[in-house]
mmCIF file of C-alpha atoms in Angstrom:
data_model
loop_
_atom_site.group_PDB
_atom_site.id
_atom_site.type_symbol
_atom_site.label_atom_id
_atom_site.label_comp_id
_atom_site.label_asym_id
_atom_site.label_seq_id
_atom_site.Cartn_x
_atom_site.Cartn_y
_atom_site.Cartn_z
ATOM 1 C CA GLY A 159 113.494 127.544 11.983
ATOM 2 C CA GLU A 160 113.091 125.303 9.142
ATOM 3 C CA SER A 161 111.263 122.133 9.924
ATOM 4 C CA VAL A 162 109.186 118.938 8.061
ATOM 5 C CA GLY A 163 107.187 117.449 10.254
ATOM 6 C CA LEU A 164 104.527 114.764 9.809
ATOM 7 C CA HIS A 165 101.011 114.467 10.902
ATOM 8 C CA LEU A 166 100.933 111.129 12.539
ATOM 9 C CA PRO A 167 103.505 109.063 14.217
ATOM 10 C CA THR A 168 102.056 105.490 13.964
ATOM 11 C CA LEU A 169 99.390 104.670 10.851
ATOM 12 C CA SER A 170 97.707 101.181 11.027
ATOM 13 C CA VAL A 171 96.340 99.656 7.763
ATOM 14 C CA GLN A 172 94.879 96.528 6.578
ATOM 15 C CA GLU A 173 96.821 94.109 3.962
ATOM 16 C CA GLY A 174 95.653 95.564 0.602
ATOM 17 C CA ASP A 175 94.078 98.573 1.330
ATOM 18 C CA ASN A 176 95.892 102.143 0.231
ATOM 19 C CA SER A 177 97.758 104.116 2.879
ATOM 20 C CA ILE A 178 98.251 107.962 3.161
ATOM 21 C CA ILE A 179 101.070 109.416 4.790
ATOM 22 C CA ASN A 180 101.102 113.346 5.393
ATOM 23 C CA CYS A 181 103.678 115.660 5.546
ATOM 24 C CA ALA A 182 103.616 119.811 6.397
ATOM 25 C CA TYR A 183 106.988 121.528 5.453
ATOM 26 C CA SER A 184 107.665 125.351 6.320
ATOM 27 C CA ASN A 185 110.337 126.451 3.835
ATOM 28 C CA SER A 186 108.627 128.036 1.339
ATOM 29 C CA ALA A 187 112.210 128.112 -0.828
ATOM 30 C CA SER A 188 112.394 124.668 -0.657
ATOM 31 C CA ASP A 189 112.169 123.119 -4.624
ATOM 32 C CA TYR A 190 112.978 119.732 -4.407
ATOM 33 C CA PHE A 191 111.292 117.370 -1.730
ATOM 34 C CA ILE A 192 111.564 112.941 -1.428
ATOM 35 C CA TRP A 193 110.418 110.446 0.268
ATOM 36 C CA TYR A 194 112.329 107.821 2.161
ATOM 37 C CA LYS A 195 111.470 104.144 3.757
ATOM 38 C CA GLN A 196 113.523 103.272 6.346
ATOM 39 C CA GLU A 197 113.603 99.744 7.949
ATOM 40 C CA SER A 198 114.697 98.408 11.360
ATOM 41 C CA GLY A 199 118.664 98.906 11.959
ATOM 42 C CA LYS A 200 119.124 99.861 8.165
ATOM 43 C CA GLY A 201 119.706 103.386 5.985
ATOM 44 C CA PRO A 202 117.032 105.069 4.239
ATOM 45 C CA GLN A 203 115.709 103.779 1.356
ATOM 46 C CA PHE A 204 114.705 106.483 -1.500
ATOM 47 C CA ILE A 205 110.869 106.012 -2.615
ATOM 48 C CA ILE A 206 110.269 108.932 -5.003
ATOM 49 C CA ASP A 207 110.897 112.464 -5.142
ATOM 50 C CA ILE A 208 109.021 115.580 -6.156
ATOM 51 C CA ARG A 209 110.327 118.834 -7.674
ATOM 52 C CA SER A 210 108.531 122.211 -6.794
ATOM 53 C CA ASN A 211 107.172 122.850 -10.195
ATOM 54 C CA MET A 212 104.803 119.419 -9.941
ATOM 55 C CA ASP A 213 102.004 118.762 -7.959
ATOM 56 C CA LYS A 214 101.584 115.028 -8.644
ATOM 57 C CA ARG A 215 104.472 112.591 -9.366
ATOM 58 C CA GLN A 216 103.378 108.830 -9.825
ATOM 59 C CA GLY A 217 105.788 105.534 -9.098
ATOM 60 C CA GLN A 218 105.032 101.880 -9.038
ATOM 61 C CA ARG A 219 102.420 101.375 -6.613
ATOM 62 C CA VAL A 220 103.221 105.501 -5.080
ATOM 63 C CA THR A 221 102.173 108.671 -5.736
ATOM 64 C CA VAL A 222 103.533 111.751 -4.116
ATOM 65 C CA LEU A 223 101.241 115.210 -4.099
ATOM 66 C CA LEU A 224 102.449 118.198 -3.380
ATOM 67 C CA ASN A 225 100.504 121.315 -2.887
ATOM 68 C CA LYS A 226 102.423 123.914 -2.110
ATOM 69 C CA THR A 227 99.438 126.679 -1.372
ATOM 70 C CA VAL A 228 99.337 125.034 2.410
ATOM 71 C CA LYS A 229 102.664 123.407 2.338
ATOM 72 C CA HIS A 230 101.642 119.939 2.299
ATOM 73 C CA LEU A 231 103.404 116.632 0.967
ATOM 74 C CA SER A 232 101.241 113.092 1.048
ATOM 75 C CA LEU A 233 102.595 109.876 -0.257
ATOM 76 C CA GLN A 234 99.893 107.415 -1.620
ATOM 77 C CA ILE A 235 100.585 103.623 -0.935
ATOM 78 C CA ALA A 236 98.140 101.337 -2.930
ATOM 79 C CA ALA A 237 97.558 97.889 -2.026
ATOM 80 C CA THR A 238 100.050 97.759 1.328
ATOM 81 C CA GLN A 239 101.455 95.046 1.469
ATOM 82 C CA PRO A 240 102.996 93.920 4.781
ATOM 83 C CA GLY A 241 106.780 94.639 3.037
ATOM 84 C CA ASP A 242 105.954 98.011 3.250
ATOM 85 C CA SER A 243 105.557 97.970 7.068
ATOM 86 C CA ALA A 244 108.196 100.828 7.914
ATOM 87 C CA VAL A 245 109.237 104.271 8.643
ATOM 88 C CA TYR A 246 108.318 106.950 6.272
ATOM 89 C CA PHE A 247 109.936 110.438 6.158
ATOM 90 C CA CYS A 248 109.528 113.359 4.499
ATOM 91 C CA ALA A 249 113.039 115.812 3.343
ATOM 92 C CA GLU A 250 113.168 118.918 1.568
ATOM 93 C CA SER A 251 115.690 120.569 0.400
ATOM 94 C CA PRO A 252 116.209 124.292 0.261
ATOM 95 C CA GLY A 253 118.650 125.710 -2.163
ATOM 96 C CA ASN A 254 120.780 123.615 -4.425
ATOM 97 C CA THR A 255 123.256 121.640 -1.721
ATOM 98 C CA GLY A 256 121.715 118.676 -1.538
ATOM 99 C CA LYS A 257 120.847 119.307 2.580
ATOM 100 C CA LEU A 258 118.338 117.712 3.461
ATOM 101 C CA ILE A 259 115.782 118.096 6.170
ATOM 102 C CA PHE A 260 113.910 115.619 7.735
ATOM 103 C CA GLY A 261 110.684 115.251 9.604
ATOM 104 C CA GLN A 262 110.158 112.950 12.816
ATOM 105 C CA GLY A 263 108.702 110.000 10.474
ATOM 106 C CA THR A 264 105.673 108.268 10.082
ATOM 107 C CA THR A 265 105.147 104.261 11.313
ATOM 108 C CA LEU A 266 103.371 102.173 9.294
ATOM 109 C CA GLN A 267 102.001 99.102 10.244
ATOM 110 C CA VAL A 268 100.455 96.663 8.087
ATOM 111 C CA LYS A 269 97.719 94.268 9.794
ATOM 112 C CA PRO A 270 97.123 90.957 7.602
ATOM 113 C CA ASP B 86 128.520 96.226 -6.893
ATOM 114 C CA GLY B 87 127.969 100.042 -7.030
ATOM 115 C CA GLY B 88 126.799 101.557 -3.504
ATOM 116 C CA ILE B 89 127.747 103.161 -0.445
ATOM 117 C CA THR B 90 129.699 101.177 2.743
ATOM 118 C CA GLN B 91 129.837 102.636 6.355
ATOM 119 C CA SER B 92 131.964 100.673 8.622
ATOM 120 C CA PRO B 93 131.849 99.267 10.999
ATOM 121 C CA LYS B 94 127.701 98.244 11.612
ATOM 122 C CA TYR B 95 128.509 98.488 15.405
ATOM 123 C CA LEU B 96 130.930 100.677 17.356
ATOM 124 C CA PHE B 97 131.996 101.241 21.420
ATOM 125 C CA ARG B 98 133.375 103.915 22.995
ATOM 126 C CA LYS B 99 134.733 105.012 25.803
ATOM 127 C CA GLU B 100 133.877 108.256 27.478
ATOM 128 C CA GLY B 101 136.573 110.713 26.270
ATOM 129 C CA GLN B 102 137.841 108.988 23.416
ATOM 130 C CA ASN B 103 137.932 110.346 19.343
ATOM 131 C CA VAL B 104 136.189 107.903 17.545
ATOM 132 C CA THR B 105 136.421 107.323 13.502
ATOM 133 C CA LEU B 106 133.286 106.729 11.554
ATOM 134 C CA SER B 107 134.248 105.158 7.956
ATOM 135 C CA CYS B 108 132.059 105.888 4.443
ATOM 136 C CA GLU B 109 133.034 104.912 1.153
ATOM 137 C CA GLN B 110 131.371 105.304 -2.012
ATOM 138 C CA ASN B 111 132.010 104.124 -5.726
ATOM 139 C CA LEU B 112 129.132 105.745 -7.467
ATOM 140 C CA ASN B 113 131.579 108.593 -8.354
ATOM 141 C CA HIS B 114 129.154 110.899 -6.635
ATOM 142 C CA ASP B 115 129.807 114.472 -6.104
ATOM 143 C CA ALA B 116 128.324 115.389 -2.966
ATOM 144 C CA MET B 117 128.233 113.210 0.351
ATOM 145 C CA TYR B 118 126.530 113.982 3.627
ATOM 146 C CA TRP B 119 126.888 112.482 7.884
ATOM 147 C CA TYR B 120 123.419 112.617 9.267
ATOM 148 C CA ARG B 121 122.468 111.479 13.047
ATOM 149 C CA GLN B 122 119.592 109.977 14.078
ATOM 150 C CA ASP B 123 118.023 109.143 17.337
ATOM 151 C CA PRO B 124 115.608 107.275 18.510
ATOM 152 C CA GLY B 125 112.475 107.919 16.997
ATOM 153 C CA GLN B 126 113.725 111.388 15.625
ATOM 154 C CA GLY B 127 114.147 112.193 12.043
ATOM 155 C CA LEU B 128 117.598 112.405 10.802
ATOM 156 C CA ARG B 129 119.664 116.197 11.815
ATOM 157 C CA LEU B 130 122.523 116.832 8.928
ATOM 158 C CA ILE B 131 126.038 117.002 10.915
ATOM 159 C CA TYR B 132 128.520 117.980 7.745
ATOM 160 C CA TYR B 133 128.587 117.728 4.134
ATOM 161 C CA SER B 134 130.880 117.882 0.975
ATOM 162 C CA GLN B 135 130.012 119.138 -2.601
ATOM 163 C CA ILE B 136 133.491 118.746 -3.629
ATOM 164 C CA VAL B 137 136.689 117.072 -2.672
ATOM 165 C CA ASN B 138 138.762 119.147 -0.247
ATOM 166 C CA ASP B 139 136.022 120.998 0.493
ATOM 167 C CA PHE B 140 133.145 120.446 3.577
ATOM 168 C CA GLN B 141 130.559 122.559 5.227
ATOM 169 C CA LYS B 142 129.182 122.577 8.666
ATOM 170 C CA GLY B 143 125.570 121.189 8.925
ATOM 171 C CA ASP B 144 122.372 122.183 12.021
ATOM 172 C CA ILE B 145 125.002 119.900 14.426
ATOM 173 C CA ALA B 146 128.587 120.156 14.023
ATOM 174 C CA GLU B 147 129.746 120.780 17.047
ATOM 175 C CA GLY B 148 131.746 118.248 18.822
ATOM 176 C CA TYR B 149 132.265 116.204 15.068
ATOM 177 C CA SER B 150 135.044 116.640 12.180
ATOM 178 C CA VAL B 151 135.273 115.564 8.723
ATOM 179 C CA SER B 152 137.460 115.518 5.622
ATOM 180 C CA ARG B 153 137.088 115.125 2.133
ATOM 181 C CA GLU B 154 140.921 113.919 0.388
ATOM 182 C CA LYS B 155 139.073 111.589 -1.597
ATOM 183 C CA LYS B 156 136.072 111.574 -3.605
ATOM 184 C CA GLU B 157 135.133 108.302 -2.355
ATOM 185 C CA SER B 158 135.566 108.879 1.222
ATOM 186 C CA PHE B 159 133.681 110.945 4.023
ATOM 187 C CA PRO B 160 135.057 110.079 7.218
ATOM 188 C CA LEU B 161 133.125 111.604 10.504
ATOM 189 C CA THR B 162 135.526 111.579 13.686
ATOM 190 C CA VAL B 163 133.242 111.758 16.883
ATOM 191 C CA THR B 164 135.274 113.643 19.166
ATOM 192 C CA SER B 165 135.608 113.707 22.576
ATOM 193 C CA ALA B 166 133.923 117.096 22.669
ATOM 194 C CA GLN B 167 130.767 115.690 21.541
ATOM 195 C CA LYS B 168 128.625 115.339 25.103
ATOM 196 C CA ASN B 169 126.319 112.904 23.595
ATOM 197 C CA PRO B 170 127.767 110.761 20.990
ATOM 198 C CA THR B 171 125.362 107.451 21.472
ATOM 199 C CA ALA B 172 123.200 107.516 18.133
ATOM 200 C CA PHE B 173 122.663 105.929 14.788
ATOM 201 C CA TYR B 174 125.168 107.873 12.202
ATOM 202 C CA LEU B 175 123.948 107.524 8.373
ATOM 203 C CA CYS B 176 126.078 108.418 5.524
ATOM 204 C CA ALA B 177 125.069 109.669 2.426
ATOM 205 C CA SER B 178 125.855 110.717 -0.998
ATOM 206 C CA SER B 179 124.523 112.291 -4.337
ATOM 207 C CA MET B 180 125.707 113.390 -7.814
ATOM 208 C CA GLN B 181 125.052 117.035 -7.306
ATOM 209 C CA GLY B 182 123.116 119.155 -4.947
ATOM 210 C CA ASN B 183 118.705 118.156 -5.129
ATOM 211 C CA THR B 184 119.453 114.920 -6.882
ATOM 212 C CA GLU B 185 118.894 111.558 -5.369
ATOM 213 C CA ALA B 186 120.742 110.750 -2.407
ATOM 214 C CA PHE B 187 121.475 107.311 -1.384
ATOM 215 C CA PHE B 188 122.296 105.882 1.874
ATOM 216 C CA GLY B 189 124.724 103.911 3.482
ATOM 217 C CA GLN B 190 123.318 101.088 6.165
ATOM 218 C CA GLY B 191 124.446 103.245 9.026
ATOM 219 C CA THR B 192 126.610 103.009 12.288
ATOM 220 C CA ARG B 193 125.541 102.380 15.655
ATOM 221 C CA LEU B 194 127.347 104.285 17.942
ATOM 222 C CA THR B 195 127.642 102.957 21.818
ATOM 223 C CA VAL B 196 129.220 105.185 24.572
ATOM 224 C CA VAL B 197 130.379 102.715 27.256
#
């Protein structure tokens, strides 16, 4: 079946370092990928998205990389701050319905 | 302020009772979605609606029902047929398929 997975359940980084969160997806038909941040007890917040015709997209302090050859998605956070501590989910959207298939999530812990 | 609102934030239900979770958006979005999140897990799609008076089952629709009589509203009913209803329920909306989805703050349902 379709699935989206993340390589590590927890990532611990030092404040100021860069963070890289990885995700593997399985549906080659997906043409839209998104990263969400979820803080405890809250709904997910959109971080950045990328379409399958791109391999890189940059936002403010964040970069998403898409490697369709190996079905791999990554989120890079520059100069990680304590406020970045949260659970990060990647999601893919096959077709054009807007339905999202979520991975399990990676917990990012930022050490002061 | 524009946004998507879920109510209530916490809900307790006795076994065997139906309960309805509210989701309202004033973003003028066509598409709306309901997801379920269990502890330490990603989100799973229950139902979605791309247009008023139309909706489709997601991956885990059994024991749930929805209606979409108005563009702004997409209530979810958790019926007594849902065997394990205790979870965190998240509603989302997007302009169309494969565009940024905005999430509400969630409703935590506990069966007592």
